[in-house]
Coordinates of C-alpha atoms in Angstrom, one line a residue:
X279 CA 0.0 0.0 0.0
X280 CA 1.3 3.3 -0.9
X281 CA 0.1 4.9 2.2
X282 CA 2.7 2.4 4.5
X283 CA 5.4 4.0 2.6
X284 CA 7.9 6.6 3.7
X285 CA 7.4 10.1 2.4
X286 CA 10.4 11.2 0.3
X287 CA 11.9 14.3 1.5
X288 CA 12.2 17.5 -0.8
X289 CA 14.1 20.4 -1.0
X290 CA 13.4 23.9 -2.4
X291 CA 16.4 26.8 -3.2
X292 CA 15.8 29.7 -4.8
X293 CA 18.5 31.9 -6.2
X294 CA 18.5 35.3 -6.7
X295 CA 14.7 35.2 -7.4
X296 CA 15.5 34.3 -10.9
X297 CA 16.7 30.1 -10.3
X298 CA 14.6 27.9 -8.9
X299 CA 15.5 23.9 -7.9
X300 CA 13.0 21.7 -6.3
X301 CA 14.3 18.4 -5.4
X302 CA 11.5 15.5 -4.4
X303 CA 9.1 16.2 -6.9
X304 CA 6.8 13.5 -7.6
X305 CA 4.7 14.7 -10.3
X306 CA 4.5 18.1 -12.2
X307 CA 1.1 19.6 -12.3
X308 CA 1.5 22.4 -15.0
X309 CA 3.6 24.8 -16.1
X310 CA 3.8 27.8 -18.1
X311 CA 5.6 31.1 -18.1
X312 CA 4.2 32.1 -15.4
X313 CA 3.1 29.5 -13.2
X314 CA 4.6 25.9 -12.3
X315 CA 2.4 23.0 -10.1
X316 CA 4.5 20.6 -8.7
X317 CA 3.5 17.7 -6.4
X318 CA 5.5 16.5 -3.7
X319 CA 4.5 14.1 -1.4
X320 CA 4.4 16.7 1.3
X321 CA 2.2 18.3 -0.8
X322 CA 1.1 20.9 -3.5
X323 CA 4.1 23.9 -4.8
X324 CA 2.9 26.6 -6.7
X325 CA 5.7 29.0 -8.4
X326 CA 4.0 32.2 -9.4
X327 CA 6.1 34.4 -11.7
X328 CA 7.1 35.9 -15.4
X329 CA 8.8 34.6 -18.2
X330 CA 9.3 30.9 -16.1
X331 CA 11.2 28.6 -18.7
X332 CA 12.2 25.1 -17.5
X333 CA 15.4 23.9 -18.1
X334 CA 15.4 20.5 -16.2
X335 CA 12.6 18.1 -15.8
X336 CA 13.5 14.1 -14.2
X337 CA 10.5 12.6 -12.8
X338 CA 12.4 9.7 -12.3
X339 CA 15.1 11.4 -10.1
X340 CA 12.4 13.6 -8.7
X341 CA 14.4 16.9 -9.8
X342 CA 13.0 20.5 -11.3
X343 CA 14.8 23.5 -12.4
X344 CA 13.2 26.5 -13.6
X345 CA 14.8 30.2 -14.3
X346 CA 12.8 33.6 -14.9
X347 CA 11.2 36.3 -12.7
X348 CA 10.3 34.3 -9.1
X349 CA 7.6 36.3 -7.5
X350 CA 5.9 33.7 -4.8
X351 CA 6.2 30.4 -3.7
X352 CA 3.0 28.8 -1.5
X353 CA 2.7 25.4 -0.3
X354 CA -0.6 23.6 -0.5
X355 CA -1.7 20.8 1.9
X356 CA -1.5 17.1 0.3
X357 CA -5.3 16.9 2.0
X358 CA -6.2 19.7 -0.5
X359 CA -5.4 18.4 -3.4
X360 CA -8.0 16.3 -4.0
X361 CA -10.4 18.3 -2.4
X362 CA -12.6 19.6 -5.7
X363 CA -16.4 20.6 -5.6
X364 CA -17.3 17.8 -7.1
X365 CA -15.8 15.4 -3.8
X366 CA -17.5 17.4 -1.5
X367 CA -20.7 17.4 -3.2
X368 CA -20.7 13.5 -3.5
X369 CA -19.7 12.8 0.0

């Protein structure tokens, strides 16, 4: 069961608000150039910012690199994520 498992540590650095690494990632929402979703099992990071471009994507080694204007980072709770309308409707 997935849930018996240990949860895989990440880290997050940010450079100069223009470099961003996130190490852990388990999944990558979306991205664009100016938003990036990425799923860790700690939870949901959303990177708000301009021009975002990403130069390094491994799913398999868990790593992300992006570069461009950072403007926020936010952390959402892994209990959120799957909390649509639609789940709490049909509860």
């Amino acid at each position: 069961m997935e849930e018996n498992r240990a949860l895989q540590p990440h880290t997050l650095v940010i450079e100069n608000r223009n470099k961003l690494t996130v190490t852990g990632a388990t999944d990558i929402g979306s991205f664009d150039e100016e938003s990036v979703i990425i799923f860790t099992d700690y939870g949901e990071i959303t990177i708000q910012g301009n021009s975002l471009q990403v130069t390094r994507l491994s799913v398999d080694s868990g790593e992300f690199c992006a570069q461009g204007n950072i403007i926020s980072v936010g952390y959402v709770e892994k209990t959120q994520k799957n909390s649509s309308i639609f789940s709490k409707v049909f509860r």
